N, CA and C atoms as an extended XYZ file, in Angstrom:
339
Properties=species:S:1:pos:R:3:atomname:S:1:resname:S:1:resid:I:1 pbc="F F F"
N         0.947       -1.220       -0.378 N   UNK     1
C        -0.111       -0.213        0.207 CA  UNK     1
C         0.952        1.542       -0.391 C   UNK     1
N         0.220        2.115       -0.790 N   UNK     2
C         1.797        3.532       -0.372 CA  UNK     2
C         0.813        4.342       -0.365 C   UNK     2
N         0.738        5.895        0.803 N   UNK     3
C         0.488        6.644        1.117 CA  UNK     3
C         1.445        7.816        1.121 C   UNK     3
N         0.805        8.890        1.206 N   UNK     4
C         0.807        9.962        1.186 CA  UNK     4
C         1.637       10.496        2.910 C   UNK     4
N         1.874       11.660        3.035 N   UNK     5
C         2.592       12.187        4.248 CA  UNK     5
C         1.937       12.244        4.978 C   UNK     5
N         0.350       12.128        4.620 N   UNK     6
C        -0.513       12.079        5.998 CA  UNK     6
C        -1.224       10.748        6.102 C   UNK     6
N        -0.827        9.861        6.098 N   UNK     7
C        -1.100        8.416        5.585 CA  UNK     7
C        -2.548        8.433        5.090 C   UNK     7
N        -2.968        8.606        3.550 N   UNK     8
C        -4.185        8.980        2.922 CA  UNK     8
C        -3.570        7.665        2.029 C   UNK     8
N        -4.923        6.700        1.527 N   UNK     9
C        -4.461        5.665        0.396 CA  UNK     9
C        -4.015        6.960       -0.942 C   UNK     9
N        -2.570        6.370       -1.419 N   UNK    10
C        -2.999        6.497       -2.872 CA  UNK    10
C        -2.762        5.626       -3.229 C   UNK    10
N        -2.368        4.578       -3.687 N   UNK    11
C        -2.002        3.455       -4.431 CA  UNK    11
C        -2.026        2.650       -3.860 C   UNK    11
N        -1.529        1.358       -4.395 N   UNK    12
C        -1.078       -0.167       -3.553 CA  UNK    12
C        -0.537       -0.583       -5.098 C   UNK    12
N         0.288       -1.603       -5.087 N   UNK    13
C         0.679       -2.730       -5.839 CA  UNK    13
C         0.799       -4.139       -5.535 C   UNK    13
N         0.905       -5.312       -6.090 N   UNK    14
C         0.348       -6.575       -6.166 CA  UNK    14
C         2.096       -6.826       -6.643 C   UNK    14
N         2.149       -7.571       -5.620 N   UNK    15
C         3.294       -8.208       -6.255 CA  UNK    15
C         3.405       -9.562       -6.217 C   UNK    15
N         3.040      -10.263       -5.066 N   UNK    16
C         2.708      -12.199       -5.252 CA  UNK    16
C         0.999      -12.923       -5.174 C   UNK    16
N         0.794      -13.512       -5.612 N   UNK    17
C        -0.360      -14.593       -4.637 CA  UNK    17
C         1.022      -15.204       -3.984 C   UNK    17
N        -0.188      -16.183       -3.007 N   UNK    18
C         0.447      -16.616       -2.219 CA  UNK    18
C         0.342      -18.078       -3.062 C   UNK    18
N        -0.006      -18.920       -3.790 N   UNK    19
C         0.267      -19.762       -4.750 CA  UNK    19
C         0.717      -20.316       -5.620 C   UNK    19
N         1.814      -18.280       -5.444 N   UNK    20
C         3.171      -18.284       -7.189 CA  UNK    20
C         4.309      -18.726       -5.591 C   UNK    20
N         4.083      -18.640       -4.581 N   UNK    21
C         5.582      -18.733       -3.524 CA  UNK    21
C         5.015      -19.422       -2.699 C   UNK    21
N         5.791      -20.560       -2.628 N   UNK    22
C         6.296      -21.966       -1.896 CA  UNK    22
C         6.422      -21.294       -0.721 C   UNK    22
N         6.768      -21.346        0.543 N   UNK    23
C         7.511      -20.812        2.101 CA  UNK    23
C         6.737      -20.310        2.281 C   UNK    23
N         7.823      -19.797        4.179 N   UNK    24
C         6.687      -18.520        4.747 CA  UNK    24
C         7.413      -17.125        4.665 C   UNK    24
N         6.724      -16.218        4.800 N   UNK    25
C         7.510      -14.996        4.024 CA  UNK    25
C         8.291      -14.135        4.794 C   UNK    25
N         9.361      -13.507        5.264 N   UNK    26
C         9.799      -12.745        5.459 CA  UNK    26
C         9.322      -11.059        5.307 C   UNK    26
N         9.872      -10.395        6.255 N   UNK    27
C         9.200       -8.475        6.055 CA  UNK    27
C        10.512       -8.424        5.123 C   UNK    27
N         9.766       -7.516        4.596 N   UNK    28
C        10.605       -6.988        2.971 CA  UNK    28
C        10.627       -5.207        2.928 C   UNK    28
N        11.339       -4.920        2.319 N   UNK    29
C        12.543       -4.059        2.346 CA  UNK    29
C        11.994       -3.115        0.891 C   UNK    29
N        12.834       -2.298        0.604 N   UNK    30
C        12.453       -1.479       -0.402 CA  UNK    30
C        13.806       -0.550       -0.917 C   UNK    30
N        14.284       -0.488       -1.850 N   UNK    31
C        15.839        0.292       -1.566 CA  UNK    31
C        15.715        1.708       -2.964 C   UNK    31
N        14.155        1.697       -2.671 N   UNK    32
C        13.999        2.793       -3.319 CA  UNK    32
C        13.451        2.135       -5.317 C   UNK    32
N        14.113        1.212       -5.187 N   UNK    33
C        13.973        0.297       -6.331 CA  UNK    33
C        12.960       -0.724       -6.932 C   UNK    33
N        13.499       -1.196       -6.106 N   UNK    34
C        13.356       -2.992       -5.669 CA  UNK    34
C        12.639       -3.275       -4.467 C   UNK    34
N        11.521       -4.385       -4.177 N   UNK    35
C        11.730       -4.179       -3.151 CA  UNK    35
C        11.828       -5.598       -2.547 C   UNK    35
N        12.323       -6.551       -1.904 N   UNK    36
C        13.026       -7.297       -1.485 CA  UNK    36
C        12.217       -8.260       -0.815 C   UNK    36
N        11.743       -9.577       -1.271 N   UNK    37
C        11.453       -9.853       -0.495 CA  UNK    37
C        11.929      -11.479       -0.712 C   UNK    37
N        12.384      -12.047        1.216 N   UNK    38
C        12.663      -13.391        1.421 CA  UNK    38
C        11.397      -14.316        2.289 C   UNK    38
N        11.308      -14.978        1.486 N   UNK    39
C        10.445      -16.475        1.911 CA  UNK    39
C        11.796      -17.997        2.130 C   UNK    39
N        11.638      -18.057        2.985 N   UNK    40
C        11.842      -19.622        3.131 CA  UNK    40
C        11.597      -20.368        3.386 C   UNK    40
N        12.440      -21.638        1.971 N   UNK    41
C        11.546      -22.372        0.919 CA  UNK    41
C        11.087      -23.597        2.441 C   UNK    41
N        10.399      -23.612        2.679 N   UNK    42
C        10.415      -24.758        3.912 CA  UNK    42
C        10.143      -26.105        3.163 C   UNK    42
N         9.285      -26.191        2.328 N   UNK    43
C         8.766      -27.178        0.609 CA  UNK    43
C        10.233      -27.599        0.785 C   UNK    43
N        11.252      -27.406        0.747 N   UNK    44
C        12.411      -27.740        0.063 CA  UNK    44
C        13.308      -28.369        1.153 C   UNK    44
N        14.005      -27.165        1.512 N   UNK    45
C        14.645      -27.420        2.871 CA  UNK    45
C        14.475      -26.437        4.185 C   UNK    45
N        15.494      -27.013        4.985 N   UNK    46
C        14.627      -25.936        6.280 CA  UNK    46
C        16.450      -25.103        6.075 C   UNK    46
N        17.179      -24.989        5.238 N   UNK    47
C        17.984      -24.170        5.581 CA  UNK    47
C        18.285      -23.125        4.079 C   UNK    47
N        17.116      -23.393        3.267 N   UNK    48
C        16.770      -22.506        2.236 CA  UNK    48
C        16.357      -21.014        2.211 C   UNK    48
N        16.487      -20.362        2.237 N   UNK    49
C        15.789      -18.735        1.341 CA  UNK    49
C        16.156      -19.097        0.089 C   UNK    49
N        15.432      -17.934       -0.249 N   UNK    50
C        15.240      -17.105       -1.567 CA  UNK    50
C        14.394      -15.487       -1.019 C   UNK    50
N        15.640      -14.705       -2.103 N   UNK    51
C        15.251      -13.729       -1.541 CA  UNK    51
C        14.955      -13.348       -2.745 C   UNK    51
N        13.576      -13.006       -3.024 N   UNK    52
C        12.872      -12.216       -4.626 CA  UNK    52
C        12.882      -11.128       -4.238 C   UNK    52
N        12.975      -10.313       -5.909 N   UNK    53
C        13.540       -9.014       -6.066 CA  UNK    53
C        12.145       -8.931       -6.972 C   UNK    53
N        11.333       -7.274       -7.046 N   UNK    54
C        10.318       -6.724       -7.637 CA  UNK    54
C        10.473       -5.289       -7.846 C   UNK    54
N         9.550       -5.062       -9.116 N   UNK    55
C         9.645       -3.914       -8.917 CA  UNK    55
C         8.668       -3.356       -8.725 C   UNK    55
N         8.937       -1.795       -8.758 N   UNK    56
C         7.606       -1.657       -8.720 CA  UNK    56
C         5.449       -1.390       -9.601 C   UNK    56
N         6.199       -2.328      -10.474 N   UNK    57
C         4.575       -2.468      -11.009 CA  UNK    57
C         4.712       -4.015      -10.746 C   UNK    57
N         4.638       -4.872       -9.690 N   UNK    58
C         4.723       -5.727       -8.947 CA  UNK    58
C         5.397       -6.927       -9.921 C   UNK    58
N         5.964       -6.739      -10.893 N   UNK    59
C         6.396       -8.036      -11.638 CA  UNK    59
C         7.668       -8.496      -11.348 C   UNK    59
N         7.501      -10.005      -10.836 N   UNK    60
C         9.186      -10.012      -10.937 CA  UNK    60
C        10.743      -10.824      -11.079 C   UNK    60
N        11.344       -9.744      -10.488 N   UNK    61
C        12.955       -9.126      -11.157 CA  UNK    61
C        13.755      -10.211      -11.883 C   UNK    61
N        13.959      -11.162      -10.217 N   UNK    62
C        15.226      -11.654      -10.619 CA  UNK    62
C        14.389      -13.109       -8.672 C   UNK    62
N        15.694      -13.695       -7.852 N   UNK    63
C        15.116      -14.904       -7.229 CA  UNK    63
C        16.739      -15.244       -7.259 C   UNK    63
N        17.141      -15.050       -5.887 N   UNK    64
C        18.206      -14.892       -5.466 CA  UNK    64
C        18.395      -16.095       -3.960 C   UNK    64
N        19.338      -17.352       -4.306 N   UNK    65
C        19.274      -18.719       -3.293 CA  UNK    65
C        20.238      -18.092       -2.203 C   UNK    65
N        19.421      -18.048       -0.764 N   UNK    66
C        20.863      -17.669        0.108 CA  UNK    66
C        20.564      -19.063        1.128 C   UNK    66
N        21.004      -19.874        1.009 N   UNK    67
C        22.028      -20.950        1.568 CA  UNK    67
C        22.935      -20.899        2.606 C   UNK    67
N        22.076      -21.942        4.132 N   UNK    68
C        22.958      -22.041        4.624 CA  UNK    68
C        22.224      -21.626        5.834 C   UNK    68
N        21.340      -20.710        6.305 N   UNK    69
C        20.828      -20.452        7.726 CA  UNK    69
C        19.541      -20.615        7.485 C   UNK    69
N        19.054      -20.055        8.725 N   UNK    70
C        17.700      -20.896        8.921 CA  UNK    70
C        16.782      -19.675        8.577 C   UNK    70
N        15.121      -19.620        8.576 N   UNK    71
C        14.566      -18.602        7.807 CA  UNK    71
C        15.006      -16.945        8.220 C   UNK    71
N        14.981      -16.448        6.962 N   UNK    72
C        14.907      -14.671        7.029 CA  UNK    72
C        13.708      -14.578        7.840 C   UNK    72
N        14.197      -13.814        9.214 N   UNK    73
C        12.732      -13.286        9.496 CA  UNK    73
C        12.575      -11.572        8.467 C   UNK    73
N        14.156      -10.756        8.201 N   UNK    74
C        13.973       -9.821        8.012 CA  UNK    74
C        14.647       -9.623        6.896 C   UNK    74
N        14.602       -8.221        6.830 N   UNK    75
C        16.123       -7.541        5.109 CA  UNK    75
C        16.204       -6.231        5.340 C   UNK    75
N        16.631       -5.752        5.266 N   UNK    76
C        17.402       -4.213        5.094 CA  UNK    76
C        18.247       -3.831        3.821 C   UNK    76
N        18.158       -2.764        3.804 N   UNK    77
C        19.631       -2.286        2.725 CA  UNK    77
C        19.515       -0.592        2.963 C   UNK    77
N        21.120       -0.561        3.304 N   UNK    78
C        21.754        0.330        3.876 CA  UNK    78
C        22.857        0.704        3.018 C   UNK    78
N        22.714        1.475        2.322 N   UNK    79
C        23.847        1.650        1.340 CA  UNK    79
C        24.298        0.353        0.324 C   UNK    79
N        24.989        0.069        0.482 N   UNK    80
C        25.278       -0.878       -0.323 CA  UNK    80
C        24.980       -2.618        0.291 C   UNK    80
N        24.792       -2.321        1.699 N   UNK    81
C        25.075       -3.702        2.446 CA  UNK    81
C        23.510       -3.793        2.902 C   UNK    81
N        23.970       -5.735        2.344 N   UNK    82
C        22.138       -6.253        2.238 CA  UNK    82
C        21.905       -6.794        3.848 C   UNK    82
N        21.726       -5.839        4.765 N   UNK    83
C        21.122       -6.547        6.096 CA  UNK    83
C        19.993       -7.608        6.218 C   UNK    83
N        20.715       -9.018        6.863 N   UNK    84
C        19.553       -9.811        6.674 CA  UNK    84
C        19.465      -10.921        8.395 C   UNK    84
N        18.672      -10.828        9.000 N   UNK    85
C        17.913      -11.254       10.020 CA  UNK    85
C        17.663      -12.708        9.672 C   UNK    85
N        18.083      -13.440       10.732 N   UNK    86
C        17.948      -15.302       10.793 CA  UNK    86
C        17.746      -15.855       11.679 C   UNK    86
N        16.325      -15.931       11.899 N   UNK    87
C        15.899      -17.112       13.760 CA  UNK    87
C        17.155      -17.877       13.392 C   UNK    87
N        17.846      -18.485       15.109 N   UNK    88
C        19.014      -18.855       15.087 CA  UNK    88
C        18.433      -20.101       15.055 C   UNK    88
N        16.803      -20.669       15.567 N   UNK    89
C        17.079      -21.948       16.226 CA  UNK    89
C        15.710      -22.065       15.824 C   UNK    89
N        15.271      -23.070       14.725 N   UNK    90
C        14.143      -23.484       13.653 CA  UNK    90
C        13.404      -24.474       15.289 C   UNK    90
N        11.681      -24.119       14.968 N   UNK    91
C        11.809      -24.989       15.935 CA  UNK    91
C        11.359      -24.680       18.471 C   UNK    91
N        12.013      -22.962       17.931 N   UNK    92
C        11.634      -22.641       18.834 CA  UNK    92
C        11.014      -21.167       19.233 C   UNK    92
N        10.827      -20.308       19.788 N   UNK    93
C        10.615      -18.876       19.725 CA  UNK    93
C        10.951      -18.111       18.616 C   UNK    93
N        11.022      -16.739       18.929 N   UNK    94
C        12.124      -16.213       18.007 CA  UNK    94
C        12.712      -14.873       18.809 C   UNK    94
N        12.720      -15.217       20.097 N   UNK    95
C        13.837      -14.485       20.859 CA  UNK    95
C        15.210      -14.732       20.611 C   UNK    95
N        15.892      -15.483       19.693 N   UNK    96
C        16.789      -14.583       19.248 CA  UNK    96
C        17.129      -15.398       17.579 C   UNK    96
N        18.056      -14.016       17.159 N   UNK    97
C        18.290      -14.453       15.774 CA  UNK    97
C        19.952      -13.304       16.232 C   UNK    97
N        20.300      -13.867       14.229 N   UNK    98
C        21.339      -12.979       13.963 CA  UNK    98
C        21.368      -12.734       12.704 C   UNK    98
N        22.041      -11.652       12.524 N   UNK    99
C        22.488      -10.649       11.855 CA  UNK    99
C        23.546      -10.857       11.038 C   UNK    99
N        23.427      -10.978        9.654 N   UNK   100
C        24.023      -11.104        8.819 CA  UNK   100
C        24.502       -9.493        7.629 C   UNK   100
N        25.652       -9.713        7.095 N   UNK   101
C        25.838       -8.496        5.903 CA  UNK   101
C        25.746       -9.477        5.206 C   UNK   101
N        24.493       -9.196        4.187 N   UNK   102
C        25.073      -10.160        2.658 CA  UNK   102
C        25.665       -8.728        2.023 C   UNK   102
N        26.173       -9.357        0.486 N   UNK   103
C        26.702       -8.702       -0.895 CA  UNK   103
C        25.459       -8.062       -1.584 C   UNK   103
N        25.260       -6.745       -1.958 N   UNK   104
C        23.501       -6.770       -2.898 CA  UNK   104
C        23.608       -7.930       -3.763 C   UNK   104
N        22.102       -8.448       -4.136 N   UNK   105
C        22.368       -9.782       -4.238 CA  UNK   105
C        22.317       -9.207       -5.970 C   UNK   105
N        23.684      -10.016       -6.491 N   UNK   106
C        23.714      -10.290       -8.036 CA  UNK   106
C        23.828      -12.255       -8.283 C   UNK   106
N        23.891      -13.145       -7.218 N   UNK   107
C        24.461      -14.052       -7.825 CA  UNK   107
C        23.305      -15.235       -6.249 C   UNK   107
N        23.419      -16.198       -6.359 N   UNK   108
C        22.286      -17.011       -5.150 CA  UNK   108
C        24.260      -17.071       -4.575 C   UNK   108
N        23.748      -17.359       -2.682 N   UNK   109
C        24.732      -16.977       -2.060 CA  UNK   109
C        25.129      -17.957       -0.979 C   UNK   109
N        26.110      -19.544       -0.993 N   UNK   110
C        25.666      -19.745        0.070 CA  UNK   110
C        26.109      -19.866        1.039 C   UNK   110
N        25.940      -20.086        2.617 N   UNK   111
C        26.316      -19.374        3.494 CA  UNK   111
C        26.843      -20.629        4.362 C   UNK   111
N        26.763      -21.725        4.090 N   UNK   112
C        27.440      -22.602        5.402 CA  UNK   112
C        29.040      -23.214        4.823 C   UNK   112
N        29.720      -23.577        6.112 N   UNK   113
C        30.993      -22.806        6.438 CA  UNK   113
C        31.247      -24.437        6.178 C   UNK   113
């Protein structure tokens, strides 16, 4: 949803339907050009995340795999860095998370050591 400075609804953007993407989504972020939506591919593997980029017209631009960590809870972009917060322990409450700094996505990333 797009609001003006007084929180009046000005526009809306449709990004995806649940039938198009399988998994659990986290909080999205926007860098002024693209929306970044993380989703945990719990249909494939508990350590598989995809970060999907959409443009402001709601078109899917790219999908990047971020493997080796648990569910991405949220993303944020500051300058040329992408911050991803991961839930530490699957099956427990979301009380602990780790934040990783990733390069701006240009290819898939494997975080396994």
